[in-house]
Amino acid sequence: DFLAPTFELATIAGEPVSISDLRGQPVILNFWASWCPPCRAEMPAFQQAWQEYGDSDLMILAVNATHQDALPEIEKFIDLNGLTFPVLLDTNGAVSAMYQIRSLPTTILINREGRITKTLIGGPIPLSLLRVEAELLLKESSDASGN
């Protein structure tokens, strides 16, 4: 595993989110677009996981491939699915390029040390798998934090 590239993107509400500020927290980074059927299919599972792990320090970020999407469609999708976790806009595709995203959806798991532990290409990812990965990130990280 290697260090996750650092970036700062704005949420759909215009708030900046910097991944380096999240060091110390496990992060699930989901790259998606509103026109992508498996992305649409898996988003409710991400929302459910976000609600279930609300008491933990797990962060879920959805990075929208805005350079190949349309803002009204993105907003409609967020509303329709009642998404409450941060949706970041990769307006020029720089972050997708940084993470070498070749297909959507792609989900990247980042541990508390900011290292990429796993990349899940394709979807839809079932909620059961998201739970397994979330538990691993939370457990692995808390075990390792003693060093």
mmCIF file with all atom_site columns, C-alpha atoms in Angstrom:
data_model
loop_
_atom_site.group_PDB
_atom_site.id
_atom_site.type_symbol
_atom_site.label_atom_id
_atom_site.label_alt_id
_atom_site.label_comp_id
_atom_site.label_asym_id
_atom_site.label_entity_id
_atom_site.label_seq_id
_atom_site.pdbx_PDB_ins_code
_atom_site.Cartn_x
_atom_site.Cartn_y
_atom_site.Cartn_z
_atom_site.occupancy
_atom_site.B_iso_or_equiv
_atom_site.pdbx_formal_charge
_atom_site.auth_seq_id
_atom_site.auth_comp_id
_atom_site.auth_asym_id
_atom_site.auth_atom_id
_atom_site.pdbx_PDB_model_num
ATOM 1   C CA . ASP A 1 1   ? 0.000   0.000  0.000   1.00 0.00 ? 1   ASP A CA 1
ATOM 2   C CA . PHE A 1 2   ? 1.122   3.558  -0.617  1.00 0.00 ? 2   PHE A CA 1
ATOM 3   C CA . LEU A 1 3   ? 0.159   7.016  0.599   1.00 0.00 ? 3   LEU A CA 1
ATOM 4   C CA . ALA A 1 4   ? -3.080  8.387  -0.801  1.00 0.00 ? 4   ALA A CA 1
ATOM 5   C CA . PRO A 1 5   ? -2.413  11.460 -2.974  1.00 0.00 ? 5   PRO A CA 1
ATOM 6   C CA . THR A 1 6   ? -3.494  14.627 -1.187  1.00 0.00 ? 6   THR A CA 1
ATOM 7   C CA . PHE A 1 7   ? -6.124  16.896 -2.672  1.00 0.00 ? 7   PHE A CA 1
ATOM 8   C CA . GLU A 1 8   ? -8.641  19.544 -1.761  1.00 0.00 ? 8   GLU A CA 1
ATOM 9   C CA . LEU A 1 9   ? -12.026 19.710 -3.466  1.00 0.00 ? 9   LEU A CA 1
ATOM 10  C CA . ALA A 1 10  ? -15.198 21.660 -2.773  1.00 0.00 ? 10  ALA A CA 1
ATOM 11  C CA . THR A 1 11  ? -18.398 19.918 -1.747  1.00 0.00 ? 11  THR A CA 1
ATOM 12  C CA . ILE A 1 12  ? -21.530 20.561 -3.757  1.00 0.00 ? 12  ILE A CA 1
ATOM 13  C CA . ALA A 1 13  ? -22.333 23.181 -1.081  1.00 0.00 ? 13  ALA A CA 1
ATOM 14  C CA . GLY A 1 14  ? -19.001 24.893 -1.811  1.00 0.00 ? 14  GLY A CA 1
ATOM 15  C CA . GLU A 1 15  ? -17.200 23.834 1.377   1.00 0.00 ? 15  GLU A CA 1
ATOM 16  C CA . PRO A 1 16  ? -13.549 22.835 0.911   1.00 0.00 ? 16  PRO A CA 1
ATOM 17  C CA . VAL A 1 17  ? -12.542 19.334 2.028   1.00 0.00 ? 17  VAL A CA 1
ATOM 18  C CA . SER A 1 18  ? -8.859  18.464 2.208   1.00 0.00 ? 18  SER A CA 1
ATOM 19  C CA . ILE A 1 19  ? -7.903  14.815 2.454   1.00 0.00 ? 19  ILE A CA 1
ATOM 20  C CA . SER A 1 20  ? -4.768  15.661 4.415   1.00 0.00 ? 20  SER A CA 1
ATOM 21  C CA . ASP A 1 21  ? -7.025  17.109 7.160   1.00 0.00 ? 21  ASP A CA 1
ATOM 22  C CA . LEU A 1 22  ? -8.517  13.619 7.504   1.00 0.00 ? 22  LEU A CA 1
ATOM 23  C CA . ARG A 1 23  ? -5.212  11.934 8.387   1.00 0.00 ? 23  ARG A CA 1
ATOM 24  C CA . GLY A 1 24  ? -5.889  9.923  11.522  1.00 0.00 ? 24  GLY A CA 1
ATOM 25  C CA . GLN A 1 25  ? -9.344  8.912  10.280  1.00 0.00 ? 25  GLN A CA 1
ATOM 26  C CA . PRO A 1 26  ? -10.140 5.952  8.029   1.00 0.00 ? 26  PRO A CA 1
ATOM 27  C CA . VAL A 1 27  ? -11.599 7.145  4.719   1.00 0.00 ? 27  VAL A CA 1
ATOM 28  C CA . ILE A 1 28  ? -13.747 5.431  2.091   1.00 0.00 ? 28  ILE A CA 1
ATOM 29  C CA . LEU A 1 29  ? -13.375 7.362  -1.158  1.00 0.00 ? 29  LEU A CA 1
ATOM 30  C CA . ASN A 1 30  ? -15.962 6.569  -3.827  1.00 0.00 ? 30  ASN A CA 1
ATOM 31  C CA . PHE A 1 31  ? -15.503 7.885  -7.379  1.00 0.00 ? 31  PHE A CA 1
ATOM 32  C CA . TRP A 1 32  ? -18.841 8.091  -9.209  1.00 0.00 ? 32  TRP A CA 1
ATOM 33  C CA . ALA A 1 33  ? -21.006 9.857  -11.786 1.00 0.00 ? 33  ALA A CA 1
ATOM 34  C CA . SER A 1 34  ? -24.771 10.347 -11.925 1.00 0.00 ? 34  SER A CA 1
ATOM 35  C CA . TRP A 1 35  ? -25.067 8.671  -15.344 1.00 0.00 ? 35  TRP A CA 1
ATOM 36  C CA . CYS A 1 36  ? -23.302 5.472  -14.233 1.00 0.00 ? 36  CYS A CA 1
ATOM 37  C CA . PRO A 1 37  ? -25.816 2.687  -13.419 1.00 0.00 ? 37  PRO A CA 1
ATOM 38  C CA . PRO A 1 38  ? -23.673 0.746  -10.882 1.00 0.00 ? 38  PRO A CA 1
ATOM 39  C CA . CYS A 1 39  ? -22.813 4.062  -9.172  1.00 0.00 ? 39  CYS A CA 1
ATOM 40  C CA . ARG A 1 40  ? -26.506 4.837  -8.847  1.00 0.00 ? 40  ARG A CA 1
ATOM 41  C CA . ALA A 1 41  ? -27.206 1.324  -7.586  1.00 0.00 ? 41  ALA A CA 1
ATOM 42  C CA . GLU A 1 42  ? -24.572 1.365  -4.830  1.00 0.00 ? 42  GLU A CA 1
ATOM 43  C CA . MET A 1 43  ? -25.072 4.897  -3.464  1.00 0.00 ? 43  MET A CA 1
ATOM 44  C CA . PRO A 1 44  ? -27.889 3.915  -1.038  1.00 0.00 ? 44  PRO A CA 1
ATOM 45  C CA . ALA A 1 45  ? -25.476 1.394  0.554   1.00 0.00 ? 45  ALA A CA 1
ATOM 46  C CA . PHE A 1 46  ? -22.915 4.180  1.085   1.00 0.00 ? 46  PHE A CA 1
ATOM 47  C CA . GLN A 1 47  ? -25.616 6.358  2.676   1.00 0.00 ? 47  GLN A CA 1
ATOM 48  C CA . GLN A 1 48  ? -26.673 3.461  4.927   1.00 0.00 ? 48  GLN A CA 1
ATOM 49  C CA . ALA A 1 49  ? -23.041 2.823  5.954   1.00 0.00 ? 49  ALA A CA 1
ATOM 50  C CA . TRP A 1 50  ? -22.598 6.558  6.660   1.00 0.00 ? 50  TRP A CA 1
ATOM 51  C CA . GLN A 1 51  ? -25.589 6.405  9.024   1.00 0.00 ? 51  GLN A CA 1
ATOM 52  C CA . GLU A 1 52  ? -24.481 3.157  10.671  1.00 0.00 ? 52  GLU A CA 1
ATOM 53  C CA . TYR A 1 53  ? -20.931 4.374  11.316  1.00 0.00 ? 53  TYR A CA 1
ATOM 54  C CA . GLY A 1 54  ? -21.957 7.872  12.380  1.00 0.00 ? 54  GLY A CA 1
ATOM 55  C CA . ASP A 1 55  ? -20.583 7.262  15.880  1.00 0.00 ? 55  ASP A CA 1
ATOM 56  C CA . SER A 1 56  ? -17.168 6.202  14.586  1.00 0.00 ? 56  SER A CA 1
ATOM 57  C CA . ASP A 1 57  ? -14.555 8.446  12.976  1.00 0.00 ? 57  ASP A CA 1
ATOM 58  C CA . LEU A 1 58  ? -14.981 6.736  9.594   1.00 0.00 ? 58  LEU A CA 1
ATOM 59  C CA . MET A 1 59  ? -15.253 9.287  6.770   1.00 0.00 ? 59  MET A CA 1
ATOM 60  C CA . ILE A 1 60  ? -17.080 8.520  3.534   1.00 0.00 ? 60  ILE A CA 1
ATOM 61  C CA . LEU A 1 61  ? -16.434 10.855 0.603   1.00 0.00 ? 61  LEU A CA 1
ATOM 62  C CA . ALA A 1 62  ? -18.102 10.577 -2.798  1.00 0.00 ? 62  ALA A CA 1
ATOM 63  C CA . VAL A 1 63  ? -15.939 12.186 -5.478  1.00 0.00 ? 63  VAL A CA 1
ATOM 64  C CA . ASN A 1 64  ? -18.089 13.069 -8.462  1.00 0.00 ? 64  ASN A CA 1
ATOM 65  C CA . ALA A 1 65  ? -16.460 12.950 -11.908 1.00 0.00 ? 65  ALA A CA 1
ATOM 66  C CA . THR A 1 66  ? -17.870 16.423 -12.554 1.00 0.00 ? 66  THR A CA 1
ATOM 67  C CA . HIS A 1 67  ? -15.753 16.862 -15.687 1.00 0.00 ? 67  HIS A CA 1
ATOM 68  C CA . GLN A 1 68  ? -17.969 14.173 -17.257 1.00 0.00 ? 68  GLN A CA 1
ATOM 69  C CA . ASP A 1 69  ? -21.212 14.935 -15.440 1.00 0.00 ? 69  ASP A CA 1
ATOM 70  C CA . ALA A 1 70  ? -23.706 17.826 -15.130 1.00 0.00 ? 70  ALA A CA 1
ATOM 71  C CA . LEU A 1 71  ? -24.362 19.794 -11.942 1.00 0.00 ? 71  LEU A CA 1
ATOM 72  C CA . PRO A 1 72  ? -28.190 19.670 -12.175 1.00 0.00 ? 72  PRO A CA 1
ATOM 73  C CA . GLU A 1 73  ? -28.022 15.876 -12.563 1.00 0.00 ? 73  GLU A CA 1
ATOM 74  C CA . ILE A 1 74  ? -25.655 15.575 -9.590  1.00 0.00 ? 74  ILE A CA 1
ATOM 75  C CA . GLU A 1 75  ? -27.907 17.747 -7.401  1.00 0.00 ? 75  GLU A CA 1
ATOM 76  C CA . LYS A 1 76  ? -30.986 15.789 -8.464  1.00 0.00 ? 76  LYS A CA 1
ATOM 77  C CA . PHE A 1 77  ? -29.240 12.506 -7.633  1.00 0.00 ? 77  PHE A CA 1
ATOM 78  C CA . ILE A 1 78  ? -28.127 13.711 -4.177  1.00 0.00 ? 78  ILE A CA 1
ATOM 79  C CA . ASP A 1 79  ? -31.670 14.894 -3.357  1.00 0.00 ? 79  ASP A CA 1
ATOM 80  C CA . LEU A 1 80  ? -33.295 11.762 -4.715  1.00 0.00 ? 80  LEU A CA 1
ATOM 81  C CA . ASN A 1 81  ? -31.065 9.517  -2.589  1.00 0.00 ? 81  ASN A CA 1
ATOM 82  C CA . GLY A 1 82  ? -31.018 11.763 0.474   1.00 0.00 ? 82  GLY A CA 1
ATOM 83  C CA . LEU A 1 83  ? -27.214 11.689 0.587   1.00 0.00 ? 83  LEU A CA 1
ATOM 84  C CA . THR A 1 84  ? -25.859 13.334 3.734   1.00 0.00 ? 84  THR A CA 1
ATOM 85  C CA . PHE A 1 85  ? -22.145 12.499 3.448   1.00 0.00 ? 85  PHE A CA 1
ATOM 86  C CA . PRO A 1 86  ? -19.835 14.919 1.586   1.00 0.00 ? 86  PRO A CA 1
ATOM 87  C CA . VAL A 1 87  ? -20.100 14.853 -2.204  1.00 0.00 ? 87  VAL A CA 1
ATOM 88  C CA . LEU A 1 88  ? -16.986 16.441 -3.709  1.00 0.00 ? 88  LEU A CA 1
ATOM 89  C CA . LEU A 1 89  ? -16.804 17.887 -7.212  1.00 0.00 ? 89  LEU A CA 1
ATOM 90  C CA . ASP A 1 90  ? -13.760 16.864 -9.260  1.00 0.00 ? 90  ASP A CA 1
ATOM 91  C CA . THR A 1 91  ? -14.499 19.607 -11.784 1.00 0.00 ? 91  THR A CA 1
ATOM 92  C CA . ASN A 1 92  ? -11.438 19.130 -14.004 1.00 0.00 ? 92  ASN A CA 1
ATOM 93  C CA . GLY A 1 93  ? -10.765 15.442 -13.393 1.00 0.00 ? 93  GLY A CA 1
ATOM 94  C CA . ALA A 1 94  ? -7.442  16.125 -11.650 1.00 0.00 ? 94  ALA A CA 1
ATOM 95  C CA . VAL A 1 95  ? -8.229  13.980 -8.605  1.00 0.00 ? 95  VAL A CA 1
ATOM 96  C CA . SER A 1 96  ? -9.556  11.108 -10.740 1.00 0.00 ? 96  SER A CA 1
ATOM 97  C CA . ALA A 1 97  ? -6.277  11.266 -12.674 1.00 0.00 ? 97  ALA A CA 1
ATOM 98  C CA . MET A 1 98  ? -4.238  11.393 -9.461  1.00 0.00 ? 98  MET A CA 1
ATOM 99  C CA . TYR A 1 99  ? -5.942  8.215  -8.229  1.00 0.00 ? 99  TYR A CA 1
ATOM 100 C CA . GLN A 1 100 ? -5.659  6.638  -11.697 1.00 0.00 ? 100 GLN A CA 1
ATOM 101 C CA . ILE A 1 101 ? -9.406  6.072  -11.937 1.00 0.00 ? 101 ILE A CA 1
ATOM 102 C CA . ARG A 1 102 ? -10.060 4.109  -15.129 1.00 0.00 ? 102 ARG A CA 1
ATOM 103 C CA . SER A 1 103 ? -13.681 3.134  -14.601 1.00 0.00 ? 103 SER A CA 1
ATOM 104 C CA . LEU A 1 104 ? -16.617 4.209  -12.480 1.00 0.00 ? 104 LEU A CA 1
ATOM 105 C CA . PRO A 1 105 ? -17.431 3.431  -9.803  1.00 0.00 ? 105 PRO A CA 1
ATOM 106 C CA . THR A 1 106 ? -14.097 2.899  -8.101  1.00 0.00 ? 106 THR A CA 1
ATOM 107 C CA . THR A 1 107 ? -13.864 2.826  -4.302  1.00 0.00 ? 107 THR A CA 1
ATOM 108 C CA . ILE A 1 108 ? -10.588 3.433  -2.491  1.00 0.00 ? 108 ILE A CA 1
ATOM 109 C CA . LEU A 1 109 ? -10.019 2.476  1.133   1.00 0.00 ? 109 LEU A CA 1
ATOM 110 C CA . ILE A 1 110 ? -7.574  4.630  3.093   1.00 0.00 ? 110 ILE A CA 1
ATOM 111 C CA . ASN A 1 111 ? -6.397  3.823  6.620   1.00 0.00 ? 111 ASN A CA 1
ATOM 112 C CA . ARG A 1 112 ? -5.708  6.245  9.473   1.00 0.00 ? 112 ARG A CA 1
ATOM 113 C CA . GLU A 1 113 ? -2.111  6.654  8.340   1.00 0.00 ? 113 GLU A CA 1
ATOM 114 C CA . GLY A 1 114 ? -3.346  7.925  4.986   1.00 0.00 ? 114 GLY A CA 1
ATOM 115 C CA . ARG A 1 115 ? -2.322  4.753  3.150   1.00 0.00 ? 115 ARG A CA 1
ATOM 116 C CA . ILE A 1 116 ? -4.415  3.115  0.456   1.00 0.00 ? 116 ILE A CA 1
ATOM 117 C CA . THR A 1 117 ? -5.181  -0.395 1.698   1.00 0.00 ? 117 THR A CA 1
ATOM 118 C CA . LYS A 1 118 ? -7.540  -1.545 -1.051  1.00 0.00 ? 118 LYS A CA 1
ATOM 119 C CA . THR A 1 119 ? -9.101  -0.473 -4.346  1.00 0.00 ? 119 THR A CA 1
ATOM 120 C CA . LEU A 1 120 ? -12.489 -1.876 -5.353  1.00 0.00 ? 120 LEU A CA 1
ATOM 121 C CA . ILE A 1 121 ? -13.096 -1.390 -9.064  1.00 0.00 ? 121 ILE A CA 1
ATOM 122 C CA . GLY A 1 122 ? -16.655 -1.581 -10.318 1.00 0.00 ? 122 GLY A CA 1
ATOM 123 C CA . GLY A 1 123 ? -19.906 -2.036 -8.485  1.00 0.00 ? 123 GLY A CA 1
ATOM 124 C CA . PRO A 1 124 ? -22.454 -1.963 -7.169  1.00 0.00 ? 124 PRO A CA 1
ATOM 125 C CA . ILE A 1 125 ? -20.783 -2.711 -3.837  1.00 0.00 ? 125 ILE A CA 1
ATOM 126 C CA . PRO A 1 126 ? -23.279 -4.342 -1.471  1.00 0.00 ? 126 PRO A CA 1
ATOM 127 C CA . LEU A 1 127 ? -23.808 -2.897 2.001   1.00 0.00 ? 127 LEU A CA 1
ATOM 128 C CA . SER A 1 128 ? -22.480 -6.144 3.530   1.00 0.00 ? 128 SER A CA 1
ATOM 129 C CA . LEU A 1 129 ? -19.094 -5.618 1.829   1.00 0.00 ? 129 LEU A CA 1
ATOM 130 C CA . LEU A 1 130 ? -18.991 -1.950 2.844   1.00 0.00 ? 130 LEU A CA 1
ATOM 131 C CA . ARG A 1 131 ? -19.584 -3.022 6.458   1.00 0.00 ? 131 ARG A CA 1
ATOM 132 C CA . VAL A 1 132 ? -16.772 -5.593 6.278   1.00 0.00 ? 132 VAL A CA 1
ATOM 133 C CA . GLU A 1 133 ? -14.346 -3.030 4.814   1.00 0.00 ? 133 GLU A CA 1
ATOM 134 C CA . ALA A 1 134 ? -15.409 -0.343 7.304   1.00 0.00 ? 134 ALA A CA 1
ATOM 135 C CA . GLU A 1 135 ? -14.888 -2.728 10.242  1.00 0.00 ? 135 GLU A CA 1
ATOM 136 C CA . LEU A 1 136 ? -11.447 -3.688 8.897   1.00 0.00 ? 136 LEU A CA 1
ATOM 137 C CA . LEU A 1 137 ? -10.423 -0.043 8.525   1.00 0.00 ? 137 LEU A CA 1
ATOM 138 C CA . LEU A 1 138 ? -11.671 0.848  11.995  1.00 0.00 ? 138 LEU A CA 1
ATOM 139 C CA . LYS A 1 139 ? -10.123 -2.211 13.635  1.00 0.00 ? 139 LYS A CA 1
ATOM 140 C CA . GLU A 1 140 ? -6.811  -2.210 11.761  1.00 0.00 ? 140 GLU A CA 1
ATOM 141 C CA . SER A 1 141 ? -6.350  1.439  12.503  1.00 0.00 ? 141 SER A CA 1
ATOM 142 C CA . SER A 1 142 ? -7.120  1.268  16.214  1.00 0.00 ? 142 SER A CA 1
ATOM 143 C CA . ASP A 1 143 ? -4.728  -1.700 16.621  1.00 0.00 ? 143 ASP A CA 1
ATOM 144 C CA . ALA A 1 144 ? -1.973  0.150  14.792  1.00 0.00 ? 144 ALA A CA 1
ATOM 145 C CA . SER A 1 145 ? -2.410  3.446  16.643  1.00 0.00 ? 145 SER A CA 1
ATOM 146 C CA . GLY A 1 146 ? -0.380  2.111  19.591  1.00 0.00 ? 146 GLY A CA 1
ATOM 147 C CA . ASN A 1 147 ? 2.928   2.419  17.683  1.00 0.00 ? 147 ASN A CA 1
#
